[in-house]
Coordinates of C-alpha atoms in Angstrom, one line a residue:
X138 CA -33.4 -21.6 10.9
X139 CA -34.4 -18.0 11.1
X140 CA -34.8 -15.7 8.1
X141 CA -31.9 -13.3 7.8
X142 CA -32.7 -9.6 8.0
X143 CA -30.6 -6.5 8.3
X144 CA -30.9 -5.4 11.9
X145 CA -32.2 -2.0 13.1
X146 CA -31.9 -1.0 16.7
X147 CA -35.2 -2.7 17.6
X148 CA -34.0 -6.0 16.1
X149 CA -30.7 -5.7 18.0
X150 CA -32.6 -5.3 21.2
X151 CA -34.8 -8.3 20.5
X152 CA -31.7 -10.4 19.6
X153 CA -29.9 -9.3 22.8
X154 CA -32.9 -10.0 24.9
X155 CA -33.2 -13.5 23.7
X156 CA -29.5 -14.4 23.5
X157 CA -28.8 -13.0 27.0
X158 CA -32.0 -14.5 28.4
X159 CA -33.3 -11.2 29.6
X160 CA -36.8 -11.0 30.8
X161 CA -39.6 -9.1 28.9
X162 CA -40.0 -6.8 31.9
X163 CA -36.5 -5.4 31.4
X164 CA -36.5 -2.1 29.6
X165 CA -33.7 -1.9 27.0
X166 CA -32.3 0.8 24.8
X167 CA -30.4 0.1 21.6
X168 CA -28.2 2.3 19.3
X169 CA -25.8 1.7 16.5
X170 CA -22.2 2.5 17.5
X171 CA -20.2 0.9 14.7
X172 CA -17.9 2.9 12.5
X173 CA -16.1 0.0 10.7
X174 CA -15.9 -0.9 7.1
X175 CA -17.8 -4.2 7.1
X176 CA -20.4 -4.7 9.8
X177 CA -23.2 -3.2 11.9
X178 CA -22.5 -2.9 15.6
X179 CA -25.1 -2.0 18.2
X180 CA -25.0 -1.3 21.9
X181 CA -27.9 -2.6 24.0
X182 CA -28.3 -1.6 27.6
X183 CA -30.8 -0.6 30.3
X184 CA -31.5 3.1 30.3
X185 CA -29.0 4.9 32.5
X186 CA -26.6 2.0 32.6
X187 CA -23.1 2.5 31.1
X188 CA -22.5 -1.2 30.4
X189 CA -24.8 -3.7 28.6
X190 CA -24.2 -5.9 25.6
X191 CA -22.8 -5.6 22.1
X192 CA -24.6 -6.9 19.0
X193 CA -22.5 -7.4 15.9
X194 CA -24.1 -8.4 12.5
X195 CA -22.5 -9.1 9.2
X196 CA -24.0 -7.4 6.2
X197 CA -24.2 -9.2 2.8
X198 CA -21.8 -6.5 1.3
X199 CA -18.9 -4.3 2.3
X200 CA -20.5 -1.6 4.3
X201 CA -18.1 1.2 3.4
X202 CA -18.7 0.5 -0.3
X203 CA -22.2 -0.8 -0.5
X204 CA -24.1 -3.5 -2.5
X205 CA -21.7 -3.1 -5.4
X206 CA -19.2 -5.2 -3.5
X207 CA -21.2 -8.3 -2.2
X208 CA -19.6 -10.3 0.6
X209 CA -20.5 -13.6 2.2
X210 CA -22.3 -13.4 5.6
X211 CA -20.5 -16.6 6.6
X212 CA -17.7 -14.4 7.9
X213 CA -19.8 -13.9 11.0
X214 CA -19.6 -17.6 11.8
X215 CA -15.9 -17.7 11.1
X216 CA -15.2 -14.6 13.3
X217 CA -17.3 -16.1 16.1
X218 CA -15.4 -19.4 15.9
X219 CA -12.0 -17.7 15.8
X220 CA -12.8 -15.5 18.8
X221 CA -14.1 -18.5 20.7
X222 CA -10.9 -20.4 19.8
X223 CA -8.7 -17.5 20.7
X224 CA -10.7 -17.1 23.9
X225 CA -9.9 -20.6 24.9
X226 CA -6.2 -20.0 24.4
X227 CA -6.1 -16.5 25.9
X228 CA -9.4 -15.5 27.6
X229 CA -7.8 -12.6 29.5
X230 CA -7.1 -10.6 26.3
X231 CA -9.9 -11.8 23.9
X232 CA -13.4 -10.3 23.8
X233 CA -16.0 -12.8 25.0
X234 CA -18.5 -14.2 22.6
X235 CA -21.7 -14.7 24.6
X236 CA -23.9 -16.0 21.8
X237 CA -23.8 -16.6 18.0
X238 CA -26.7 -17.1 15.6
X239 CA -25.4 -18.3 12.2
X240 CA -28.8 -17.8 10.4
X241 CA -28.9 -14.1 11.4
X242 CA -25.1 -13.6 11.0
X243 CA -25.1 -12.0 14.4
X244 CA -23.3 -12.5 17.7
X245 CA -23.6 -11.1 21.2
X246 CA -20.4 -9.8 22.7
X247 CA -19.3 -8.6 26.1
X248 CA -19.6 -4.8 26.4
X249 CA -16.2 -3.2 26.6
X250 CA -17.4 0.4 27.2
X251 CA -15.0 0.8 30.1
X252 CA -12.2 0.5 27.6
X253 CA -11.3 2.7 24.7
X254 CA -10.0 2.0 21.2
X255 CA -6.2 2.0 21.3
X256 CA -5.8 4.0 18.1
X257 CA -8.0 6.8 19.6
X258 CA -6.0 6.7 22.8
X259 CA -2.8 7.1 20.8
X260 CA -4.3 10.0 18.9
X261 CA -5.2 11.6 22.2
X262 CA -1.6 11.3 23.4
X263 CA -2.5 8.7 26.0
X264 CA 0.1 6.0 26.8
X265 CA -0.8 2.6 28.0
X266 CA 2.5 0.9 28.8
X267 CA 1.0 -2.5 29.5
X268 CA -0.7 -2.8 26.1
X269 CA 2.3 -3.8 23.9
X270 CA 3.4 -6.4 26.5
X271 CA -0.2 -7.8 26.8
X272 CA -0.5 -8.0 23.0
X273 CA 2.7 -9.9 22.8
X274 CA 1.4 -12.4 25.2
X275 CA -2.0 -12.7 23.4
X276 CA -0.4 -13.4 20.0
X277 CA 2.1 -15.9 21.4
X278 CA -0.7 -17.8 23.1
X279 CA -3.1 -17.9 20.2
X280 CA -0.3 -18.6 17.6
X281 CA 1.4 -21.4 19.6
X282 CA -1.8 -23.2 20.5
X283 CA -3.1 -23.2 16.9
X284 CA 0.2 -24.3 15.4
X285 CA 2.2 -27.5 15.1
X286 CA 3.9 -26.6 18.3
X287 CA 0.7 -27.8 20.0
X288 CA -1.4 -29.6 17.4
X289 CA -0.6 -32.9 15.8
X290 CA -0.7 -33.2 12.0
X291 CA -4.3 -34.3 11.8
X292 CA -5.6 -31.8 14.2
X293 CA -3.9 -28.9 12.5
X294 CA -5.2 -30.0 9.0
X295 CA -8.7 -30.2 10.5
X296 CA -8.3 -26.7 11.9
X297 CA -7.2 -25.4 8.5
X298 CA -10.5 -26.7 7.1
X299 CA -12.7 -25.4 10.0
X300 CA -11.3 -21.9 9.9
X301 CA -11.0 -21.6 6.1
X302 CA -11.9 -18.0 5.2
X303 CA -11.1 -17.7 1.5
X304 CA -13.3 -14.8 0.6
X305 CA -12.0 -12.4 3.2
X306 CA -8.4 -13.6 3.1
X307 CA -8.5 -13.1 -0.7
X308 CA -9.6 -9.5 -0.1
X309 CA -6.6 -9.1 2.3
X310 CA -4.3 -10.6 -0.4
X311 CA -5.5 -8.0 -2.9
X312 CA -5.4 -4.9 -0.7
X313 CA -2.1 -5.7 0.9
X314 CA 0.0 -7.1 -1.9
X315 CA -1.6 -6.1 -5.3
X316 CA -3.5 -2.8 -5.3
X317 CA -1.0 -0.6 -3.5
X318 CA 1.8 -1.7 -5.9
X319 CA 0.1 -0.5 -9.1
X320 CA -2.2 2.3 -10.2
X321 CA -5.3 0.5 -9.2
X322 CA -8.8 2.0 -9.3
X323 CA -9.4 1.1 -5.6
X324 CA -6.4 3.1 -4.4
X325 CA -6.8 6.4 -2.7
X326 CA -3.6 8.4 -3.6
X327 CA -3.3 12.0 -2.4
X328 CA -2.2 14.4 -5.1
X329 CA 0.8 15.5 -3.0
X330 CA 2.3 12.1 -3.0
X331 CA 1.4 10.9 -6.5
X332 CA 5.0 11.1 -7.7
X333 CA 6.1 9.1 -4.6
X334 CA 3.5 6.5 -5.5
X335 CA 4.6 6.3 -9.1
X336 CA 8.2 5.7 -8.0
X337 CA 7.1 2.9 -5.7
X338 CA 5.1 1.3 -8.5
X339 CA 8.2 1.3 -10.7
X340 CA 10.4 -0.5 -8.1
X341 CA 10.8 -4.0 -9.5
X342 CA 13.1 -5.1 -6.6
X343 CA 10.4 -4.2 -4.1
X344 CA 7.7 -6.0 -6.1
X345 CA 9.8 -9.2 -6.0
X346 CA 10.0 -9.0 -2.2
X347 CA 6.2 -8.3 -2.0
X348 CA 5.5 -11.3 -4.3
X349 CA 7.3 -13.6 -1.9
X350 CA 5.3 -12.1 1.0
X351 CA 2.1 -12.6 -0.9
X352 CA 2.9 -16.2 -1.8
X353 CA 3.8 -16.9 1.9
X354 CA 0.5 -15.3 3.0
X355 CA -1.4 -17.9 0.9
X356 CA 0.8 -20.9 1.5
X357 CA 2.4 -20.6 4.9
X358 CA -0.4 -21.7 7.2
X359 CA 1.4 -21.6 10.5
X360 CA -1.2 -20.5 12.9
X361 CA -4.8 -19.2 13.3
X362 CA -4.4 -15.5 12.7
X363 CA -6.5 -12.7 13.9
X364 CA -6.0 -11.3 10.4
X365 CA -6.5 -7.6 11.0
X366 CA -4.6 -6.8 14.2
X367 CA -4.3 -3.0 14.0
X368 CA -4.6 -0.5 16.8
X369 CA -8.3 -0.1 16.0
X370 CA -8.9 -3.8 16.8
X371 CA -7.6 -3.4 20.4
X372 CA -9.4 -2.0 23.4
X373 CA -7.3 -0.7 26.2
X374 CA -7.8 0.6 29.8
X375 CA -5.7 0.9 32.9
X376 CA -3.9 -2.5 33.0
X377 CA -6.6 -4.0 30.8
X378 CA -6.7 -5.1 27.1
X379 CA -9.1 -6.9 24.8
X380 CA -8.7 -7.9 21.2
X381 CA -11.8 -7.6 19.0
X382 CA -12.8 -7.9 15.2
X383 CA -11.3 -11.1 13.9
X384 CA -13.4 -11.5 10.7
X385 CA -10.3 -11.5 8.5
X386 CA -8.8 -14.4 10.4
X387 CA -7.7 -17.7 9.1
X388 CA -4.6 -19.8 8.9
X389 CA -1.5 -17.9 7.7
X390 CA 2.0 -16.9 8.6
X391 CA 2.5 -15.7 12.2
X392 CA 4.6 -12.8 11.0
X393 CA 1.4 -11.3 9.4
X394 CA -0.3 -10.6 12.7
X395 CA 2.9 -9.4 14.3
X396 CA 3.7 -7.2 11.3
X397 CA 0.3 -5.5 11.0
X398 CA 0.4 -4.4 14.6
X399 CA 4.0 -3.2 14.3
X400 CA 3.0 -1.2 11.2
X401 CA 0.1 0.6 12.9
X402 CA 2.4 1.7 15.7
X403 CA 4.9 2.9 13.1
X404 CA 2.1 4.7 11.2
X405 CA 1.3 6.6 14.4
X406 CA 5.0 7.3 14.7
X407 CA 4.9 8.9 11.2
X408 CA 2.0 11.1 12.2
X409 CA 3.8 12.6 15.2
X410 CA 5.4 16.1 14.7
X411 CA 8.1 15.6 17.4
X412 CA 10.7 13.1 18.4
X413 CA 9.4 12.2 21.9
X414 CA 6.2 10.4 20.9
X415 CA 8.0 8.9 17.9
X416 CA 10.6 7.3 20.2
X417 CA 7.8 6.0 22.4
X418 CA 6.3 4.2 19.5
X419 CA 9.6 2.5 18.9
X420 CA 9.7 1.5 22.5
X421 CA 6.2 0.1 22.1
X422 CA 7.2 -2.0 19.1
X423 CA 10.2 -3.3 21.0
X424 CA 8.2 -4.1 24.1
X425 CA 5.6 -5.9 21.9
X426 CA 8.1 -8.0 20.1
X427 CA 10.1 -8.8 23.2
X428 CA 7.0 -10.0 25.0
X429 CA 5.9 -12.1 22.0
X430 CA 9.4 -13.6 21.7
X431 CA 9.6 -14.5 25.4
X432 CA 6.1 -15.9 25.7
X433 CA 6.4 -17.8 22.4
X434 CA 9.8 -19.3 23.4
X435 CA 8.4 -20.5 26.7
X436 CA 5.3 -22.0 25.2
X437 CA 7.1 -23.6 22.3
X438 CA 9.7 -25.2 24.6
X439 CA 6.8 -27.1 26.2
X440 CA 5.8 -28.8 23.0
X441 CA 5.6 -32.6 23.0
X442 CA 7.5 -32.7 19.7
X443 CA 11.2 -33.2 20.6
X444 CA 12.3 -31.7 17.3
X445 CA 10.3 -28.5 17.6
X446 CA 11.2 -28.2 21.3
X447 CA 14.9 -27.7 20.5
X448 CA 15.8 -24.2 21.8
X449 CA 18.1 -23.5 18.9
X450 CA 15.3 -24.3 16.5
X451 CA 12.8 -22.1 18.3
X452 CA 15.3 -19.2 18.1
X453 CA 15.7 -19.8 14.3
X454 CA 12.0 -20.0 13.9
X455 CA 11.4 -16.8 15.8
X456 CA 14.1 -15.0 13.7
X457 CA 12.1 -15.9 10.6
X458 CA 8.8 -14.7 12.2
X459 CA 10.5 -11.4 12.9
X460 CA 11.8 -11.0 9.3
X461 CA 8.3 -12.0 7.9
X462 CA 6.8 -9.4 10.3
X463 CA 8.9 -6.6 9.1
X464 CA 8.0 -7.4 5.5
X465 CA 4.3 -7.5 6.3
X466 CA 4.6 -4.3 8.3
X467 CA 6.1 -2.6 5.3
X468 CA 3.1 -3.8 3.1
X469 CA 0.6 -2.5 5.7
X470 CA 2.3 0.9 5.8
X471 CA 2.2 1.2 2.1
X472 CA -1.4 0.0 1.7
X473 CA -2.6 2.3 4.5
X474 CA -1.1 5.2 2.6
X475 CA -1.9 4.4 -1.0
X476 CA -4.7 1.8 -0.7
X477 CA -8.4 1.9 -0.2
X478 CA -8.4 2.2 3.7
X479 CA -6.2 4.8 5.3
X480 CA -5.6 5.3 9.1
X481 CA -6.9 8.2 11.1
X482 CA -3.5 8.8 12.6
X483 CA -2.4 10.4 9.3
X484 CA -5.7 11.0 7.6
X485 CA -6.9 13.3 10.3
X486 CA -3.8 15.6 10.3
X487 CA -5.2 19.1 9.7
X488 CA -2.0 20.8 8.4
X489 CA -1.7 19.7 4.7
X490 CA 2.1 20.1 4.7
X491 CA 2.5 17.9 7.8
X492 CA 0.1 15.4 6.4
X493 CA 2.1 15.1 3.2
X494 CA 5.3 14.8 5.2
X495 CA 3.8 12.0 7.3
X496 CA 2.6 10.1 4.2
X497 CA 6.0 10.4 2.6
X498 CA 7.6 9.2 5.9
X499 CA 5.3 6.1 5.7
X500 CA 6.1 5.5 2.1
X501 CA 9.8 5.7 2.8
X502 CA 9.7 3.5 5.9
X503 CA 7.4 0.8 4.4
X504 CA 9.7 -0.2 1.5
X505 CA 12.7 0.0 3.8
X506 CA 11.2 -2.6 6.1
X507 CA 10.5 -4.9 3.2
X508 CA 13.9 -4.6 1.6
X509 CA 16.0 -4.8 4.8
X510 CA 13.9 -7.2 6.8
X511 CA 16.7 -9.8 6.9
X512 CA 19.2 -7.2 8.2
X513 CA 17.3 -5.6 11.1
X514 CA 16.6 -6.5 14.7
X515 CA 14.3 -4.7 17.0
X516 CA 17.1 -2.6 18.5
X517 CA 17.9 -1.2 15.0
X518 CA 14.4 0.0 14.2
X519 CA 15.1 3.5 15.5
X520 CA 17.8 4.0 13.0
X521 CA 15.6 3.2 10.0
X522 CA 12.4 4.7 11.4
X523 CA 13.9 8.0 12.8
X524 CA 16.8 8.9 10.7
X525 CA 16.5 12.6 11.6
X526 CA 17.0 12.0 15.3
X527 CA 19.9 9.6 15.3

């Protein structure tokens, strides 16, 4: 077993050279490219080449906070195993893990330089119509194949143990369901929406709904989740898509992954100053859900369990996933507005008045999704998300 060390670019080059079995004669260049909250990410390539290899290493603390918040390096192993498992289920849309070294908490990934981060594409006003449909297929594949629609009881219990990720999933529990619903020291509340936040913190009916979502997050282990499926965890190109960054994954409710993605599309909607891109985000949400629903229904119908294969049961099950997803979407919108980690869609708005308006839009829509989850279908989202344009 090797001695762990925090990589610099030279270490990343050495790791990539060995892991990819590159000869000593090959000249390589390495540079750190990561801008995430947790890990170091390097790109290693030959000089003059656009594509090479990606080296990702887990630090023993949360990078954006520092050593004051220590964090297990075992998350690198869990992430590698989740990506490998998801890659078996849906290789077309999952980033490829080429090598993993548990002792160094490092992995070698395929280079996706020809793609771009979906969040940045949305911020640039670019539209990738295939992306929502592709993501729906990805989630349906990885959810069904890691659930009791495919695994027998013993296999699924074993998977729960293999992919247990208590430290990072407990962080998710705190930042999604606890911190944003009280005046917590980790929150980041803009002065212009302080009153809105205080009103939300005093809403007991909302807190009861959130408590149910929190309890389900811990207890409803339906499928092997990605765990952090926002638009920054998706790489897109013309007809292409790859999902990355699964370190927060583990077993949980399917609606959580679905809801986090929906929320990030709706956060982009809230950042838009005009109705046309807002309506496009609604269409993206609808295309994503309809793709997930269709693919899931098809795959679930093929289960060997005759009880679970009943079409009427699958329809009921998917209705519950949708309701769960809306609740989790609401929590994501609230925590990305009041909590420790905001989204660039709203955070980078230059006009202070527009920024406050966007934050208030998110703080109105988030609770509405939570409180009315059992009353909405995807066709009704526009009425609740765009009241000014209906």
